[in-house]
Tab-separated table of C-alpha atoms and ligand atoms in Angstrom:
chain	number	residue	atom	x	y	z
A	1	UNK	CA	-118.934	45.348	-101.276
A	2	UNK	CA	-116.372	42.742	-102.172
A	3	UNK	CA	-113.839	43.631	-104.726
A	4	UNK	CA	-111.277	41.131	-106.322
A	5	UNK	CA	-108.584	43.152	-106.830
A	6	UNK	CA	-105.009	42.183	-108.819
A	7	UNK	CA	-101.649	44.173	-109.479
A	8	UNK	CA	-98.765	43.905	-111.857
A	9	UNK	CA	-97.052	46.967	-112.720
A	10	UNK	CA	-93.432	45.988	-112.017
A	11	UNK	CA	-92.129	42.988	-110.327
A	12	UNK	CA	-94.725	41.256	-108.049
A	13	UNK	CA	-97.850	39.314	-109.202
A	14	UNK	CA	-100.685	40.240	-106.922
A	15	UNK	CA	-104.135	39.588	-105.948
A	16	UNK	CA	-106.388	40.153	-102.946
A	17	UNK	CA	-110.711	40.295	-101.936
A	18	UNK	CA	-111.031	43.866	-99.882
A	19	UNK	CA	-114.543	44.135	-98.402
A	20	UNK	CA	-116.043	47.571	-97.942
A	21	UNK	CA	-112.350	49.133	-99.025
A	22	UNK	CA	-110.532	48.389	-95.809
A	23	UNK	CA	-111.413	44.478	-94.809
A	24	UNK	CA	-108.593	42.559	-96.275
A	25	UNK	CA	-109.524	39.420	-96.656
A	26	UNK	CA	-107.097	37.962	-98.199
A	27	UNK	CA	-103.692	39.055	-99.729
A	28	UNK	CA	-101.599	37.193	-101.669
A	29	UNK	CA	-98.455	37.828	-103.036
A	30	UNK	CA	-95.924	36.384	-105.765
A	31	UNK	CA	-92.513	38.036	-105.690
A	32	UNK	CA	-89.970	38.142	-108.445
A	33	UNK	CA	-87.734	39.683	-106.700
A	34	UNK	CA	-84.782	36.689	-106.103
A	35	UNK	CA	-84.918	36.240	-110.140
A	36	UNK	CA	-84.527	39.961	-110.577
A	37	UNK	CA	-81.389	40.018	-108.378
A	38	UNK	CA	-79.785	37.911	-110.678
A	39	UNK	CA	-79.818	40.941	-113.281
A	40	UNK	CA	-79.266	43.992	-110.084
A	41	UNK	CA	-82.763	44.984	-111.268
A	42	UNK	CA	-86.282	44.747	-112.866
A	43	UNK	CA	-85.869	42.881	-116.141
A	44	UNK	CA	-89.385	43.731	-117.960
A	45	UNK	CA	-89.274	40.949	-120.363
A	46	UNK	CA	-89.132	38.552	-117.596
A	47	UNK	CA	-91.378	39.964	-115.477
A	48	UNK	CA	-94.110	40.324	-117.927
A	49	UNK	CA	-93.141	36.220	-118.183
A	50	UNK	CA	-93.573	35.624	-114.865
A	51	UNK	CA	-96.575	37.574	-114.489
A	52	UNK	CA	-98.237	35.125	-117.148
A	53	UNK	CA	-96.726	32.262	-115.030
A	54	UNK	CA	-98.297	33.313	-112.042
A	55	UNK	CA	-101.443	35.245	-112.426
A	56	UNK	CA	-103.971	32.510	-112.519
A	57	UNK	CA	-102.596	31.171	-109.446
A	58	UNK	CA	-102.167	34.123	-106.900
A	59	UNK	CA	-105.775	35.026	-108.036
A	60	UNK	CA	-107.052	31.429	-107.431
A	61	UNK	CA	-105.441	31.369	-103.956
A	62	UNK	CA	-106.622	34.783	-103.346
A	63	UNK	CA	-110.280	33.989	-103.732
A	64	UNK	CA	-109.903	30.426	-102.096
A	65	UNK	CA	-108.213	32.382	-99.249
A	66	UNK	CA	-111.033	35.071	-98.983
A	67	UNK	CA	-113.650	32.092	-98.369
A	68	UNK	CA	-115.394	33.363	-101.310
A	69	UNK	CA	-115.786	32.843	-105.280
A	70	UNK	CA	-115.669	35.113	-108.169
A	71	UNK	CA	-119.572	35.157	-108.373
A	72	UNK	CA	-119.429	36.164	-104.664
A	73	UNK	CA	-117.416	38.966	-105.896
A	74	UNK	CA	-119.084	42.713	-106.249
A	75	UNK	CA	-116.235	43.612	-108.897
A	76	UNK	CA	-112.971	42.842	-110.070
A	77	UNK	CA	-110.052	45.979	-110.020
A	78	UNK	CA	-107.162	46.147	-111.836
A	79	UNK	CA	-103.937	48.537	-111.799
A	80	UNK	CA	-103.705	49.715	-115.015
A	81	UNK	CA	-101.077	52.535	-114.839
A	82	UNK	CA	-97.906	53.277	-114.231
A	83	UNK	CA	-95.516	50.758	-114.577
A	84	UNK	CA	-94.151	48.345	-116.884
A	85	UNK	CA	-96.439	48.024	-119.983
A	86	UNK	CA	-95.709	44.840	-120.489
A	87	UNK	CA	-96.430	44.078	-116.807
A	88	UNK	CA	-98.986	45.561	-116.521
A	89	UNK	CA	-100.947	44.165	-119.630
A	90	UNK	CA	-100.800	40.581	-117.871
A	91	UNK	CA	-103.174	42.224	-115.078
A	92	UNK	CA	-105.304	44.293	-117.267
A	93	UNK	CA	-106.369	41.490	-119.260
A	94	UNK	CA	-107.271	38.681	-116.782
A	95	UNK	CA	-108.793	41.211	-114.930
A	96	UNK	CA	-110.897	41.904	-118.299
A	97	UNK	CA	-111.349	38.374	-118.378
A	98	UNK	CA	-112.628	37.738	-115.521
A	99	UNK	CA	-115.267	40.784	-115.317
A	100	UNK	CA	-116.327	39.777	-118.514
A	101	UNK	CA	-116.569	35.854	-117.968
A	102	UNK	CA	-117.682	37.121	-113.924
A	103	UNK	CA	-120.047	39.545	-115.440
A	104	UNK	CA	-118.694	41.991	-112.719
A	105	UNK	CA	-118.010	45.701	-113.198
A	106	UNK	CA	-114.322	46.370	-113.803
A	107	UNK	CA	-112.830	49.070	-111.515
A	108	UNK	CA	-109.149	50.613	-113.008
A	109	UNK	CA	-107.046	51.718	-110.505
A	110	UNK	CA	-104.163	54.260	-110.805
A	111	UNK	CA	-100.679	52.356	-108.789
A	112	UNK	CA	-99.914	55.426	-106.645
A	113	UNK	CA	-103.746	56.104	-105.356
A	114	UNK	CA	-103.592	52.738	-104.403
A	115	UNK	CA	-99.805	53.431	-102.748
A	116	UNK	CA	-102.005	55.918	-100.935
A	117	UNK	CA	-104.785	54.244	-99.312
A	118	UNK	CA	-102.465	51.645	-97.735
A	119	UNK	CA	-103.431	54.134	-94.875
A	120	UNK	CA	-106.835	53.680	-95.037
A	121	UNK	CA	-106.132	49.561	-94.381
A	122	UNK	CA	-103.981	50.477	-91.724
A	123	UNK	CA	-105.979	53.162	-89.924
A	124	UNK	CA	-109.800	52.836	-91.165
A	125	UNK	CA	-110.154	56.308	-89.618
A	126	UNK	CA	-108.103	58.504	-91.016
A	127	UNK	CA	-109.688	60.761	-93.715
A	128	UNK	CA	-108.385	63.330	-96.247
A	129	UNK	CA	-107.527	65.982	-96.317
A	130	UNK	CA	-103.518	65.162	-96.020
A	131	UNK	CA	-100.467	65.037	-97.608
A	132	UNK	CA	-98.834	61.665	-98.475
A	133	UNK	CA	-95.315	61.473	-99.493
A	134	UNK	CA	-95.166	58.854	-101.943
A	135	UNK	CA	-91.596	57.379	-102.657
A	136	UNK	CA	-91.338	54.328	-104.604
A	137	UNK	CA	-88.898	53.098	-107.250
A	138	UNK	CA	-90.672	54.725	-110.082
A	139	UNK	CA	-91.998	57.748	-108.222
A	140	UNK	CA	-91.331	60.699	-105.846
A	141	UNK	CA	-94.289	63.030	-104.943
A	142	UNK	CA	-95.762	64.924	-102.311
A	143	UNK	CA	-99.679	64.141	-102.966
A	144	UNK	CA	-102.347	66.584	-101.121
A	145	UNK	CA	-105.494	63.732	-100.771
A	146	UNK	CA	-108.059	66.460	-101.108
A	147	UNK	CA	-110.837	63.522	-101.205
A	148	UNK	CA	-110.517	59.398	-101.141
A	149	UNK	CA	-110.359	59.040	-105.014
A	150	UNK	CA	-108.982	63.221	-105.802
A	151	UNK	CA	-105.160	63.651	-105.072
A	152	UNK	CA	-102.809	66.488	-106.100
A	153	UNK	CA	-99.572	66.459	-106.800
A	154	UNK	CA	-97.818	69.526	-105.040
A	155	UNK	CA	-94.556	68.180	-105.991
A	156	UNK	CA	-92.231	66.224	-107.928
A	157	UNK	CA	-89.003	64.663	-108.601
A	158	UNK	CA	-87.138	66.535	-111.454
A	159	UNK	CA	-85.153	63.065	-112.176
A	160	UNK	CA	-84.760	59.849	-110.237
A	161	UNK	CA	-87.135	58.369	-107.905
A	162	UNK	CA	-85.814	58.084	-104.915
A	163	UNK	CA	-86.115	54.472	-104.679
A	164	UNK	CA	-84.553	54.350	-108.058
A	165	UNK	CA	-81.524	55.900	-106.130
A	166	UNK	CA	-81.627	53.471	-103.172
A	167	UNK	CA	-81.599	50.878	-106.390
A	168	UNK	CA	-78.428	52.537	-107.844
A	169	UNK	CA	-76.589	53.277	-105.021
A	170	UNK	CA	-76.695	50.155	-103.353
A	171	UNK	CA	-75.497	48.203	-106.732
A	172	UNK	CA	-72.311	50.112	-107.183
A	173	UNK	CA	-71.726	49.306	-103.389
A	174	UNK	CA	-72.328	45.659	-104.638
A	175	UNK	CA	-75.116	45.409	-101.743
A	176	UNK	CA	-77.227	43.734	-103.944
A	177	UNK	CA	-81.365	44.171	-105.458
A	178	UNK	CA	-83.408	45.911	-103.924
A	179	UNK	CA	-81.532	48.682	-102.961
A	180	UNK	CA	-83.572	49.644	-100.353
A	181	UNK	CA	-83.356	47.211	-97.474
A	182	UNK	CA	-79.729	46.140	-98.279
A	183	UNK	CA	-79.236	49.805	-97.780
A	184	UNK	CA	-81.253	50.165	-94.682
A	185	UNK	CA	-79.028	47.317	-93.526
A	186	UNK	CA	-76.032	48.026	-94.187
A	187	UNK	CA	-76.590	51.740	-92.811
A	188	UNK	CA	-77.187	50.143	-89.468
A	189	UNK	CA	-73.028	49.751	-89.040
A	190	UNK	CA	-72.033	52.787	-90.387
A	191	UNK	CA	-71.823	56.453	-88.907
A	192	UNK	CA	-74.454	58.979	-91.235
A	193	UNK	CA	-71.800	61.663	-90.490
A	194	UNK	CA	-69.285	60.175	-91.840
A	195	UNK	CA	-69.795	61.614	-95.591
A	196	UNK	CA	-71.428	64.722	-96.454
A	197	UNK	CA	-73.434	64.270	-99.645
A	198	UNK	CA	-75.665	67.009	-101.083
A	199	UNK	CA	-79.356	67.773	-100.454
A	200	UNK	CA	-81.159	69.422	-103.443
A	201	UNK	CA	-84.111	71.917	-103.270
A	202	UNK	CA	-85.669	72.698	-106.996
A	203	UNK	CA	-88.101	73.994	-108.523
A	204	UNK	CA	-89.733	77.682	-107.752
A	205	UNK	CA	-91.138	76.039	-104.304
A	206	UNK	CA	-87.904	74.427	-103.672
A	207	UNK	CA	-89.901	71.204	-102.914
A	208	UNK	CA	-89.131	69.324	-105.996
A	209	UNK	CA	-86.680	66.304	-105.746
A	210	UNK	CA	-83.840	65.634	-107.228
A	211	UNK	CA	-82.080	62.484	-106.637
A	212	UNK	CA	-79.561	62.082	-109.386
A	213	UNK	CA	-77.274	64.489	-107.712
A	214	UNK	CA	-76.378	62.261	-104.475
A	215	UNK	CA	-76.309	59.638	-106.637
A	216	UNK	CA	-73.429	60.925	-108.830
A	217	UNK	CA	-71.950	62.148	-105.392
A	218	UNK	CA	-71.927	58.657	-104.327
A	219	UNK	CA	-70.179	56.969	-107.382
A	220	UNK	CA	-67.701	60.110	-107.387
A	221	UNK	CA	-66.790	59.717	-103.680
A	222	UNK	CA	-66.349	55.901	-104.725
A	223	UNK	CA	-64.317	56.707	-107.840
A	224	UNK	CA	-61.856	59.021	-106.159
A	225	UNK	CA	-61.076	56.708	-103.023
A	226	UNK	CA	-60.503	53.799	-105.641
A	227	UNK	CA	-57.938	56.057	-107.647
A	228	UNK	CA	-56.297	57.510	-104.158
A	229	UNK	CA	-56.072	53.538	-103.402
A	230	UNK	CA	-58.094	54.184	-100.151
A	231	UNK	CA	-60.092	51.669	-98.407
A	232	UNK	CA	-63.731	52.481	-98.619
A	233	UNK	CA	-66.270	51.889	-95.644
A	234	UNK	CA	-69.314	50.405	-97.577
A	235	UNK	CA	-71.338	51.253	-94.341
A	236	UNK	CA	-70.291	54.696	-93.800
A	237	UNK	CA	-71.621	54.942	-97.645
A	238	UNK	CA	-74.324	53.170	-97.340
A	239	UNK	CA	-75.305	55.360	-93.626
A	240	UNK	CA	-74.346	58.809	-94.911
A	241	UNK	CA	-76.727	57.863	-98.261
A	242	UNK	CA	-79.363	57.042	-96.633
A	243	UNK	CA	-78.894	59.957	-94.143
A	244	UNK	CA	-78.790	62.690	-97.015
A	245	UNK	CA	-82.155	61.184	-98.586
A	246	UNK	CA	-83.991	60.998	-95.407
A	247	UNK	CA	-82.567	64.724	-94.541
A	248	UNK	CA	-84.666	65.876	-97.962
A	249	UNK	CA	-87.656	63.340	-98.163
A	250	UNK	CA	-88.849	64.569	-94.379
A	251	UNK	CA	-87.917	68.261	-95.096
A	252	UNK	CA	-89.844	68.790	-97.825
A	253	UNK	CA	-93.018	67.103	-96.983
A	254	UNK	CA	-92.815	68.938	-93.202
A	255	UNK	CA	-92.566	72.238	-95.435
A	256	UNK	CA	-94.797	71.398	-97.932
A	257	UNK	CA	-97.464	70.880	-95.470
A	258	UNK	CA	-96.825	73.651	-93.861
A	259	UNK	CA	-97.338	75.774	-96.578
A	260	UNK	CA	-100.545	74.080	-97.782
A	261	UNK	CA	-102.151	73.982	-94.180
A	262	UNK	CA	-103.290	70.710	-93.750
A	263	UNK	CA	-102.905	69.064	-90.191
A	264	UNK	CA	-102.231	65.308	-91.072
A	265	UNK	CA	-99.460	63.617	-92.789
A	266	UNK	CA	-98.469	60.523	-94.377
A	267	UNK	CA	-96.440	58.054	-96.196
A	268	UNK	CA	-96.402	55.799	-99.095
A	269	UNK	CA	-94.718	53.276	-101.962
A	270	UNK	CA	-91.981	50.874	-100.641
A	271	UNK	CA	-89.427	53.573	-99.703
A	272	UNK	CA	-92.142	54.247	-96.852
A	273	UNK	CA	-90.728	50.925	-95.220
A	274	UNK	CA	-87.534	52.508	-94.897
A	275	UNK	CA	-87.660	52.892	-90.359
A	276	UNK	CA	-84.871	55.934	-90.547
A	277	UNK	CA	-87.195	57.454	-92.659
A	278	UNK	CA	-90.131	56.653	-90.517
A	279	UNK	CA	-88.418	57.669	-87.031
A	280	UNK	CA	-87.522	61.190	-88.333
A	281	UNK	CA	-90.920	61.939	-89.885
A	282	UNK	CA	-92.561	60.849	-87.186
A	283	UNK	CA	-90.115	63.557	-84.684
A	284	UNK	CA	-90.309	65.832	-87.043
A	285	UNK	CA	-94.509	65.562	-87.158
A	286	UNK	CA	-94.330	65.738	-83.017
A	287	UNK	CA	-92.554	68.728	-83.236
A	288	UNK	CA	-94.602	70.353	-85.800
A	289	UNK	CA	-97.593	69.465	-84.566
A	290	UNK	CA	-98.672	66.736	-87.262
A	291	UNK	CA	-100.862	64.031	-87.013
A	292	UNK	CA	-98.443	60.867	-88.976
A	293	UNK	CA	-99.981	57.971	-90.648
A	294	UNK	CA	-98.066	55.174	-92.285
A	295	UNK	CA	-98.899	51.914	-93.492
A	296	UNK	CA	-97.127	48.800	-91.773
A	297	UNK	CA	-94.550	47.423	-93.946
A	298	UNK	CA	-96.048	44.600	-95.651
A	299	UNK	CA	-98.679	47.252	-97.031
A	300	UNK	CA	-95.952	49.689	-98.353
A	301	UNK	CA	-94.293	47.484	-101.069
A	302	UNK	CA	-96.842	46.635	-104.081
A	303	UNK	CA	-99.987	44.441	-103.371
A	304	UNK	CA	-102.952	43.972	-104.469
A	305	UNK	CA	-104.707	45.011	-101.224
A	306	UNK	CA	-104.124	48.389	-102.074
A	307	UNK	CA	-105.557	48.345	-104.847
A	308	UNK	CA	-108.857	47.006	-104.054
A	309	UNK	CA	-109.065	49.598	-101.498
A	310	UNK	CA	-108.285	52.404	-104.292
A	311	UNK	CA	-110.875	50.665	-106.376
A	312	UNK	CA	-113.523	50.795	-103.728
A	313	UNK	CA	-113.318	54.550	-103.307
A	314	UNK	CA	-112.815	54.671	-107.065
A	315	UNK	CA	-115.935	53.023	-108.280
A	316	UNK	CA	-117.821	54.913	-105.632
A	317	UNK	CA	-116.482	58.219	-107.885
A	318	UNK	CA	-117.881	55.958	-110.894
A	319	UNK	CA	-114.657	55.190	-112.012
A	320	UNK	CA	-115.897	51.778	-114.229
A	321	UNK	CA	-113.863	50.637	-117.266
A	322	UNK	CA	-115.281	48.551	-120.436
A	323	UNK	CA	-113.611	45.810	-122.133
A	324	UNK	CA	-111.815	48.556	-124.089
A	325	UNK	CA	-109.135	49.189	-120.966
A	326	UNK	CA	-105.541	49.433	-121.738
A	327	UNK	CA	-102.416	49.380	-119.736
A	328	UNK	CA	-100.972	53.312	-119.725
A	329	UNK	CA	-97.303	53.058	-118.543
A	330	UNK	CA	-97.513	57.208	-117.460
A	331	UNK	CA	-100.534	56.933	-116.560
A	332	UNK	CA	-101.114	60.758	-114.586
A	333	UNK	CA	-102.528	61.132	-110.897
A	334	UNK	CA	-104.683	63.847	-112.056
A	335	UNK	CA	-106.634	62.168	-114.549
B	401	KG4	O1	-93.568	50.655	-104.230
B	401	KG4	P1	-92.577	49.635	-104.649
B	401	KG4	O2	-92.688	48.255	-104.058
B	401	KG4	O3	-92.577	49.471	-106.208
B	401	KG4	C1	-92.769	50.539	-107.064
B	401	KG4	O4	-93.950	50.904	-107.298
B	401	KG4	O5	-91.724	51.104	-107.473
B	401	KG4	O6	-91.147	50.275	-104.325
B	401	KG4	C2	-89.955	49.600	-104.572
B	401	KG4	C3	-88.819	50.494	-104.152
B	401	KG4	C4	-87.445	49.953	-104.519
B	401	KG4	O7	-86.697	50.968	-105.140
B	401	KG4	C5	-86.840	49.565	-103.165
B	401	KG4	O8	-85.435	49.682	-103.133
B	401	KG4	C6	-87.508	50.555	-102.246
B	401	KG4	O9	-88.826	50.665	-102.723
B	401	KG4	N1	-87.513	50.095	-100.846
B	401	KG4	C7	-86.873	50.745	-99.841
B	401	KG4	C8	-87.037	49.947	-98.678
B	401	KG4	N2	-87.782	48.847	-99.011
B	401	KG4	C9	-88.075	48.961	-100.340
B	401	KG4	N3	-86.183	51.898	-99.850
B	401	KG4	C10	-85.614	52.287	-98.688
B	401	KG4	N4	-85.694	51.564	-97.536
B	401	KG4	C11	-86.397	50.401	-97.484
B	401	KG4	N5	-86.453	49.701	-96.343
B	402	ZN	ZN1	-95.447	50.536	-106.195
């Protein structure tokens, strides 16, 4: 089965051809992301823009890349929720359009399953049941994958996302958008000791997130040393940051899994390409006993690969949308 799949929730105009959910045949991808940094973040006005600018082409190239045509095509997915509205309606309707032109079935695809089974690309064999921490800039969850298309979230964040605080932080450090990887970067000069910011456990579980905390620890550490006059080590920031996040993101999904009993873990969303993160999940899994999966890094921030590997396991559920499909910016896992 050969699905044309395309993504636009936030700032990158996708489209790929996945064969039999885990055969990428081709993946192409249009970043906004230089145009973005112009603003220190997502603009969604001008990324709905550029999606319209782009679409046609990065789904042109995708199918010319794939060796195949959209009659060759078994069905055409789109991501349809969450994200942007605005964003995502660009994707929505050419997808429409070309199902309905195509006379394909349309698969919709929820952005986080197809987060998810970025580890079913990377590792054809590995099955549910696990639990996937997904971190991303809108999101923060702890997903049990009970089945390819039936996830669960187990837990939440209560306020940012902790890409959202990667975002933040590294702006008032003036490192620059996306947070992440200038970050990451940055972190790899400075001493995670150096600062101690807090880690937060909510919820009854204690597993929720909470990410507006270090954040505000951040800008207050930065506000003091500006008013004592004292120099401030953007590095030692940037390192002790990251460090506190890691500390909580790895934590709670080691705990959370033990408690729910499942033997495999994973990761997911673009704060998955963050390698601190990676390196102490994977310890932590060896000394717990885990099995780790985690996509490689190109499959972590949005694509449209994803997606068409969501769809596949989604249409197989009988997920199929008419021409009555609408973008639904909280769009739940659970549905
Ligand atoms: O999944 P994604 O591409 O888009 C959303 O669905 O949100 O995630 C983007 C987020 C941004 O907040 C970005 O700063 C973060 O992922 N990110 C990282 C890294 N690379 C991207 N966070 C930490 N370390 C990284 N290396
Ligand atoms: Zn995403």
């Amino acid at each position: 089965m050969r699905i044309l799949a395309i993504e636009s929730s936030c700032d990158e105009t996708a489209a790929a051809v996945i064969e039999d959910g885990t055969k990428v045949l081709s993946n192409i991808i249009n970043t906004q992301i230089e145009l973005h940094k112009l603003y220190g973040g997502v603009v969604p006005e001008i990324a709905s823009r550029k999606h319209i600018e782009n679409v046609s082409v990065v789904v042109d190239k995708a199918l010319e890349e794939s060796g195949f045509t959209l009659s060759e095509m078994d069905a055409v997915a789109v991501t349809y929720g969450p994200g942007l509205v605005g964003a995502l309606l660009v994707g929505v309707s050419t997808a429409k359009g070309l199902a309905f032109a195509g006379k394909k079935p349309l698969i919709p695809v929820h952005h986080i399953k197809g987060h998810i089974c970025a580890n079913y690309i990377e590792n054809p064999e590995f099955k549910p049941p696990f639990l996937c921490l997904v971190a991303s800039g809108g999101h923060s969850h702890l997903v049990l994958a009970e089945d390819y298309d039936t996830y669960r979230v187990l837990a939440r964040t209560r306020d940012d996302a902790a890409g959202e605080a990667f975002d933040k932080v590294s702006r008032v450090l003036g490192l620059g958008y996306p947070g992440g990887p200038a970050i990451q970067k940055a972190a790899e000069r400075g001493d995670s000791n150096a600062i101690h910011f807090p880690r937060v456990n909510m919820g009854e579980s204690g597993l929720d997130f909470s990410f507006s905390g270090v954040k505000t620890a951040v800008l207050n550490y930065l506000h003091n040393a500006e008013q004592k006059g004292e120099e401030i080590n953007a590095a030692d920031v940037a390192a002790s940051f990251q460090e506190a996040v890691v500390d909580v993101l790895s934590e709670h999904l080691i705990a959370c899994a033990k408690k729910c009993g499942v033997k495999q873990i994973a990761l997911a969303g673009g704060v998955a390409a963050n390698l601190p993160l990676r390196a102490r999940i994977e310890k932590r899994a060896k000394e717990e006993g885990f099995f780790f999966q985690y996509p490689r890094l190109s499959l972590c921030t949005d694509n449209a690969a994803m997606i068409g590997c969501a769809a596949y396991y989604a249409y197989q559920n009988g997920k199929i949308a008419d021409m009555s499909l609408n973008a639904v910016p909280n769009l739940s896992l659970e549905e």
